[in-house]
Amino acid sequence: MDDRKYRQRGYQDSSRDRPDRRPERRPDRLDSRSDQRSGPRPETFGPRTPRLPGAHSVVRCSSCGAILAPDFDANGRCPRCGFELHSCKQCVHFDTSARFECSQPVPERITPKDAANQCRFYAPRMTVERQTSPETQSTAPPPSRSNDPRQAFENLFKK
């Protein structure tokens, strides 16, 4: 009967030759529809969901990259470099590929882009960044390093 070299089933196998291989229902497992537990179910198959660090929205100075305080004065200057914050380069609508370098319908080009202006479409550019500061990761202090080169060399060959 089995004149094939391999035992894989194929299109020539008939359904009446094989036994019914439906999985049996185990009574100790709950049906997912009748499961009354609350909360997310544990992942039992597939790739794990990555544990990503948290994210927060910040406004950075477009000149020096300093993070500005949440209550910064939009008409003021950057506390680090003195860049005027109410300017086109700091605006969310600033787009070098758009007409007049602005994604809003401005009637004429505003120059220079890094100087203060009174554009009515101004909105500060906010970015969403990962929280990678040491406070959010681990509170353990980093291992101390010795500045002594001889001690470092001896530590290298300790048994």
Coordinates of N, CA and C in Angstrom, one line a residue:
M1 N 0.8 -1.2 0.0 CA 0.0 0.0 0.0 C 0.9 1.3 0.0
D2 N 1.9 1.3 0.8 CA 2.7 2.5 0.9 C 3.9 2.3 0.0
D3 N 3.8 2.6 -1.3 CA 4.9 2.5 -2.2 C 5.6 3.8 -2.4
R4 N 5.3 4.8 -1.7 CA 6.0 6.1 -1.8 C 7.2 6.1 -1.0
K5 N 8.2 6.9 -1.4 CA 9.4 7.0 -0.6 C 9.2 7.7 0.7
Y6 N 8.4 8.8 0.7 CA 8.2 9.6 1.9 C 6.8 9.4 2.3
R7 N 6.6 9.8 3.6 CA 5.2 9.6 4.2 C 4.4 10.8 4.2
Q8 N 4.8 11.9 3.5 CA 4.0 13.1 3.5 C 2.7 12.8 2.7
R9 N 1.7 13.5 3.2 CA 0.4 13.3 2.5 C 0.4 14.3 1.4
G10 N -0.3 13.9 0.3 CA -0.3 14.7 -0.9 C -1.7 14.7 -1.5
Y11 N -1.8 15.1 -2.7 CA -3.1 15.2 -3.4 C -3.6 13.8 -3.8
Q12 N -2.7 12.8 -3.8 CA -3.2 11.5 -4.1 C -3.8 10.7 -3.0
D13 N -3.6 11.2 -1.8 CA -4.2 10.6 -0.6 C -5.7 10.9 -0.6
S14 N -6.5 9.9 -0.2 CA -7.9 10.1 -0.1 C -8.2 10.4 1.3
S15 N -9.3 11.1 1.5 CA -9.7 11.5 2.9 C -10.2 10.3 3.7
R16 N -10.6 9.2 3.1 CA -11.1 8.0 3.8 C -10.0 7.2 4.3
D17 N -8.8 7.3 3.8 CA -7.7 6.4 4.2 C -7.1 6.9 5.6
R18 N -7.2 8.2 5.8 CA -6.6 8.7 7.0 C -7.6 8.8 8.2
P19 N -7.1 8.6 9.4 CA -8.0 8.8 10.5 C -8.3 10.2 10.8
D20 N -9.4 10.5 11.5 CA -9.8 11.8 11.9 C -8.9 12.3 13.0
R21 N -8.2 13.4 12.7 CA -7.2 13.9 13.7 C -7.6 15.3 14.3
R22 N -8.8 15.4 14.6 CA -9.3 16.6 15.3 C -8.8 16.6 16.7
P23 N -8.4 17.8 17.2 CA -7.9 17.8 18.6 C -9.1 17.6 19.5
E24 N -8.8 16.9 20.6 CA -9.9 16.7 21.6 C -9.9 17.9 22.5
R25 N -11.1 18.2 23.0 CA -11.3 19.2 23.9 C -10.9 18.7 25.3
R26 N -10.1 19.4 25.9 CA -9.7 19.0 27.3 C -10.6 19.8 28.3
P27 N -11.2 19.0 29.2 CA -12.1 19.7 30.1 C -11.5 20.6 31.1
D28 N -10.1 20.5 31.4 CA -9.5 21.4 32.3 C -9.2 22.7 31.8
R29 N -9.3 22.9 30.5 CA -9.1 24.3 29.9 C -10.4 25.0 29.7
L30 N -10.4 26.3 30.0 CA -11.6 27.1 29.8 C -11.7 27.5 28.3
D31 N -12.9 27.6 27.9 CA -13.1 28.1 26.5 C -12.9 29.7 26.6
S32 N -12.3 30.2 25.5 CA -12.0 31.6 25.5 C -13.3 32.5 25.7
R33 N -14.4 32.0 25.2 CA -15.6 32.8 25.3 C -16.2 32.7 26.7
S34 N -15.9 31.7 27.5 CA -16.4 31.6 28.8 C -15.4 32.0 29.9
D35 N -14.3 32.4 29.4 CA -13.2 32.8 30.4 C -13.6 34.1 31.1
Q36 N -13.7 34.1 32.4 CA -14.2 35.2 33.1 C -13.0 36.0 33.8
R37 N -11.8 35.7 33.5 CA -10.6 36.4 34.1 C -10.6 37.8 33.5
S38 N -10.1 38.7 34.3 CA -9.9 40.1 33.8 C -8.5 40.4 33.5
G39 N -8.2 41.4 32.7 CA -6.9 41.8 32.4 C -6.4 41.1 31.1
P40 N -5.2 41.5 30.6 CA -4.7 40.9 29.4 C -4.3 39.5 29.6
R41 N -4.5 38.7 28.5 CA -4.1 37.3 28.6 C -2.6 37.2 28.3
P42 N -1.9 36.3 28.9 CA -0.5 36.1 28.7 C -0.2 35.7 27.2
E43 N 0.9 36.1 26.7 CA 1.2 35.7 25.3 C 1.8 34.3 25.4
T44 N 1.2 33.4 24.6 CA 1.6 32.0 24.6 C 2.2 31.6 23.3
F45 N 2.1 32.4 22.2 CA 2.6 32.0 20.9 C 3.0 33.3 20.2
G46 N 3.8 33.1 19.2 CA 4.3 34.2 18.4 C 5.4 35.0 19.0
P47 N 5.8 36.1 18.4 CA 6.9 36.9 19.0 C 6.4 37.7 20.2
R48 N 7.2 38.0 21.1 CA 6.9 38.7 22.3 C 6.7 40.2 21.9
T49 N 5.8 40.9 22.6 CA 5.7 42.3 22.5 C 6.9 43.0 23.1
P50 N 7.5 43.8 22.4 CA 8.8 44.5 22.9 C 8.4 45.4 24.1
R51 N 9.3 45.5 25.0 CA 9.1 46.4 26.2 C 9.9 47.7 25.9
L52 N 9.1 48.6 25.3 CA 9.8 49.9 24.9 C 9.8 50.9 26.0
P53 N 10.8 51.8 26.0 CA 10.8 52.8 27.0 C 9.6 53.8 26.8
G54 N 9.2 54.5 27.8 CA 8.2 55.5 27.6 C 8.5 56.6 26.7
A55 N 7.6 57.4 26.3 CA 7.8 58.5 25.4 C 7.2 59.8 26.0
H56 N 7.7 60.9 25.6 CA 7.2 62.2 26.1 C 7.4 63.2 25.0
S57 N 6.5 64.2 25.0 CA 6.6 65.3 24.0 C 7.5 66.4 24.5
V58 N 8.4 66.9 23.7 CA 9.3 68.0 24.1 C 9.4 69.0 23.0
V59 N 9.7 70.2 23.3 CA 10.0 71.3 22.3 C 11.5 71.6 22.4
R60 N 12.2 71.4 21.3 CA 13.7 71.7 21.3 C 13.9 72.9 20.5
C61 N 15.0 73.6 20.9 CA 15.4 74.8 20.2 C 16.0 74.3 18.8
S62 N 15.6 75.0 17.7 CA 16.0 74.5 16.4 C 17.5 74.9 16.1
S63 N 18.0 75.8 17.0 CA 19.4 76.2 16.7 C 20.4 75.3 17.5
C64 N 20.2 75.2 18.8 CA 21.2 74.4 19.6 C 20.6 73.1 20.1
G65 N 19.4 72.8 20.0 CA 18.8 71.5 20.4 C 18.5 71.4 21.8
A66 N 18.5 72.5 22.6 CA 18.2 72.4 24.0 C 16.7 72.2 24.2
I67 N 16.4 71.4 25.2 CA 15.0 71.1 25.5 C 14.4 72.4 26.3
L68 N 13.3 72.9 25.7 CA 12.7 74.1 26.3 C 11.7 73.6 27.4
A69 N 11.5 74.5 28.4 CA 10.6 74.2 29.5 C 9.2 74.1 28.9
P70 N 8.3 73.3 29.5 CA 6.9 73.2 29.0 C 6.2 74.6 29.0
D71 N 6.5 75.5 29.8 CA 5.8 76.8 29.9 C 6.7 77.9 29.3
F72 N 7.5 77.6 28.3 CA 8.4 78.6 27.7 C 7.6 79.7 27.0
D73 N 8.2 80.9 26.9 CA 7.6 82.1 26.3 C 7.9 82.0 24.8
A74 N 6.9 81.8 24.0 CA 7.1 81.7 22.5 C 7.7 83.0 21.9
N75 N 7.5 84.1 22.5 CA 8.0 85.4 22.0 C 9.4 85.7 22.5
G76 N 9.9 84.8 23.4 CA 11.2 85.0 24.0 C 12.3 84.4 23.2
R77 N 13.4 84.2 24.0 CA 14.6 83.6 23.4 C 15.0 82.3 24.1
C78 N 15.8 81.5 23.4 CA 16.3 80.3 24.0 C 17.2 80.6 25.1
P79 N 17.0 80.0 26.3 CA 17.9 80.3 27.4 C 19.3 79.9 27.3
R80 N 19.6 79.0 26.4 CA 20.9 78.5 26.2 C 21.7 79.3 25.1
C81 N 21.1 79.5 24.0 CA 21.9 80.1 22.9 C 21.3 81.5 22.5
G82 N 20.1 81.9 23.0 CA 19.6 83.2 22.6 C 18.8 83.2 21.3
F83 N 18.5 82.1 20.7 CA 17.8 82.0 19.5 C 16.4 82.5 19.7
E84 N 15.9 83.3 18.7 CA 14.5 83.9 18.9 C 13.5 82.7 18.5
L85 N 12.6 82.4 19.5 CA 11.8 81.3 19.4 C 10.6 81.4 18.4
H86 N 10.1 82.7 18.3 CA 8.9 82.9 17.4 C 9.5 83.2 16.0
S87 N 10.1 82.1 15.4 CA 10.6 82.2 14.1 C 10.2 81.0 13.2
C88 N 10.4 81.2 11.9 CA 10.0 80.1 11.0 C 10.7 78.8 11.3
K89 N 12.0 78.8 11.6 CA 12.7 77.6 11.8 C 12.2 76.8 13.0
Q90 N 11.6 77.5 14.0 CA 11.0 76.8 15.2 C 9.6 76.4 15.0
C91 N 9.0 76.7 13.9 CA 7.6 76.5 13.6 C 7.3 75.1 13.1
V92 N 6.2 74.5 13.4 CA 5.8 73.2 13.0 C 5.5 73.2 11.5
H93 N 5.1 74.3 10.9 CA 4.7 74.4 9.5 C 5.9 74.7 8.6
F94 N 7.1 74.8 9.2 CA 8.3 75.1 8.4 C 8.7 73.9 7.5
D95 N 8.7 74.1 6.2 CA 8.9 73.0 5.3 C 9.8 73.5 4.1
T96 N 11.0 73.1 4.0 CA 11.9 73.6 2.9 C 11.4 73.3 1.5
S97 N 10.6 72.3 1.4 CA 10.1 71.9 0.0 C 8.8 72.6 -0.4
A98 N 8.2 73.3 0.5 CA 6.9 73.9 0.2 C 7.2 75.3 -0.3
R99 N 6.1 75.9 -0.9 CA 6.2 77.3 -1.4 C 6.4 78.2 -0.3
F100 N 7.3 79.1 -0.4 CA 7.8 80.1 0.6 C 8.2 79.4 1.9
E101 N 8.6 78.1 1.8 CA 9.1 77.3 2.9 C 8.1 77.3 4.1
C102 N 6.8 77.2 3.7 CA 5.8 77.1 4.8 C 4.7 76.3 4.2
S103 N 4.2 75.3 5.0 CA 3.1 74.5 4.6 C 1.7 75.2 4.7
Q104 N 1.7 76.4 5.2 CA 0.4 77.1 5.3 C 0.4 78.2 4.2
P105 N -0.8 78.6 3.9 CA -0.9 79.6 2.7 C -0.5 81.0 3.1
V106 N 0.7 81.3 3.2 CA 1.2 82.6 3.5 C 1.2 83.4 2.3
P107 N 0.9 84.7 2.3 CA 0.8 85.6 1.1 C 2.2 85.9 0.5
E108 N 3.2 86.0 1.3 CA 4.5 86.3 0.8 C 5.6 85.7 1.7
R109 N 6.8 85.5 1.1 CA 7.9 84.9 1.8 C 8.4 85.7 3.0
I110 N 8.6 85.0 4.1 CA 9.1 85.7 5.3 C 10.6 85.4 5.4
T111 N 11.4 86.5 5.4 CA 12.9 86.3 5.5 C 13.4 87.2 6.6
P112 N 14.4 86.9 7.2 CA 15.1 85.6 7.3 C 14.3 84.6 8.2
K113 N 14.5 83.3 8.0 CA 13.7 82.3 8.6 C 14.1 82.1 10.1
D114 N 15.3 82.6 10.5 CA 15.7 82.4 11.9 C 15.5 83.7 12.7
A115 N 14.9 84.7 12.2 CA 14.6 85.9 12.9 C 13.2 85.9 13.4
A116 N 12.9 86.7 14.5 CA 11.6 86.8 15.0 C 10.6 87.4 14.0
N117 N 9.4 86.9 14.0 CA 8.3 87.4 13.1 C 7.0 87.3 13.8
Q118 N 6.0 87.9 13.2 CA 4.6 87.9 13.8 C 3.7 87.1 12.9
C119 N 4.1 85.9 12.4 CA 3.2 85.1 11.6 C 2.1 84.5 12.4
R120 N 0.9 84.6 11.9 CA -0.3 84.1 12.6 C -0.4 82.6 12.6
F121 N 0.3 81.9 11.7 CA 0.2 80.4 11.7 C 1.3 79.8 12.6
Y122 N 2.0 80.5 13.4 CA 3.1 80.0 14.2 C 2.6 79.0 15.2
A123 N 3.2 77.9 15.3 CA 3.0 76.9 16.4 C 4.3 76.2 16.6
P124 N 4.8 76.1 17.9 CA 6.1 75.5 18.1 C 6.1 74.0 17.7
R125 N 7.3 73.6 17.2 CA 7.4 72.2 16.8 C 7.7 71.3 18.0
M126 N 6.8 70.4 18.2 CA 6.9 69.4 19.3 C 7.3 68.1 18.7
T127 N 8.2 67.4 19.4 CA 8.6 66.1 19.0 C 8.4 65.1 20.1
V128 N 8.1 63.8 19.7 CA 7.9 62.8 20.7 C 9.2 62.0 20.7
E129 N 9.7 61.9 21.9 CA 11.0 61.3 22.1 C 10.9 60.2 23.1
R130 N 11.8 59.2 23.0 CA 11.8 58.2 24.1 C 12.5 58.7 25.3
Q131 N 12.0 58.2 26.4 CA 12.6 58.6 27.7 C 13.8 57.7 28.0
T132 N 15.0 58.1 27.7 CA 16.2 57.3 27.9 C 17.1 57.8 29.0
S133 N 16.5 58.7 29.9 CA 17.3 59.2 31.0 C 17.6 58.1 32.0
P134 N 18.6 58.2 32.8 CA 19.0 57.2 33.7 C 17.9 57.0 34.8
E135 N 17.1 58.0 35.1 CA 16.1 57.8 36.1 C 15.0 56.8 35.7
T136 N 14.7 56.7 34.4 CA 13.7 55.8 33.9 C 14.2 54.4 33.7
Q137 N 15.5 54.2 33.6 CA 16.0 52.9 33.4 C 16.4 52.2 34.7
S138 N 17.5 52.3 35.1 CA 18.0 51.6 36.3 C 18.5 52.6 37.3
T139 N 18.2 52.3 38.6 CA 18.7 53.2 39.7 C 20.0 52.8 40.2
A140 N 20.6 51.6 39.7 CA 21.9 51.1 40.3 C 23.0 52.1 39.8
P141 N 23.9 52.4 40.6 CA 25.0 53.3 40.2 C 26.0 52.5 39.3
P142 N 26.6 53.2 38.3 CA 27.5 52.5 37.4 C 28.7 52.0 38.2
P143 N 29.4 51.0 37.7 CA 30.5 50.5 38.4 C 31.7 51.5 38.4
S144 N 32.4 51.6 39.5 CA 33.4 52.6 39.6 C 34.6 52.2 38.8
R145 N 35.3 53.1 38.2 CA 36.5 52.8 37.3 C 37.7 53.4 38.0
S146 N 38.7 52.7 38.0 CA 40.0 53.1 38.6 C 40.7 53.9 37.5
N147 N 41.4 55.0 37.9 CA 42.2 55.7 36.9 C 43.6 55.2 36.9
D148 N 43.9 54.2 37.7 CA 45.3 53.7 37.8 C 45.5 52.6 36.7
P149 N 46.4 52.9 35.8 CA 46.6 51.9 34.7 C 47.1 50.6 35.2
R150 N 48.0 50.6 36.2 CA 48.6 49.3 36.7 C 47.5 48.5 37.3
Q151 N 46.6 49.1 38.1 CA 45.5 48.4 38.7 C 44.6 47.8 37.6
A152 N 44.3 48.5 36.6 CA 43.5 48.0 35.5 C 44.1 46.8 34.8
F153 N 45.5 46.9 34.6 CA 46.2 45.8 34.0 C 46.1 44.5 34.9
E154 N 46.3 44.7 36.2 CA 46.3 43.6 37.1 C 44.9 43.0 37.2
N155 N 43.9 43.8 37.2 CA 42.5 43.3 37.2 C 42.2 42.5 36.0
L156 N 42.9 42.8 34.9 CA 42.6 42.1 33.6 C 43.0 40.6 33.8
F157 N 44.1 40.3 34.5 CA 44.6 39.0 34.6 C 44.4 38.3 36.0
K158 N 43.3 38.8 36.7 CA 43.0 38.1 38.0 C 42.4 36.7 37.7
K159 N 42.7 35.9 38.7 CA 42.1 34.5 38.6 C 40.8 34.4 39.4

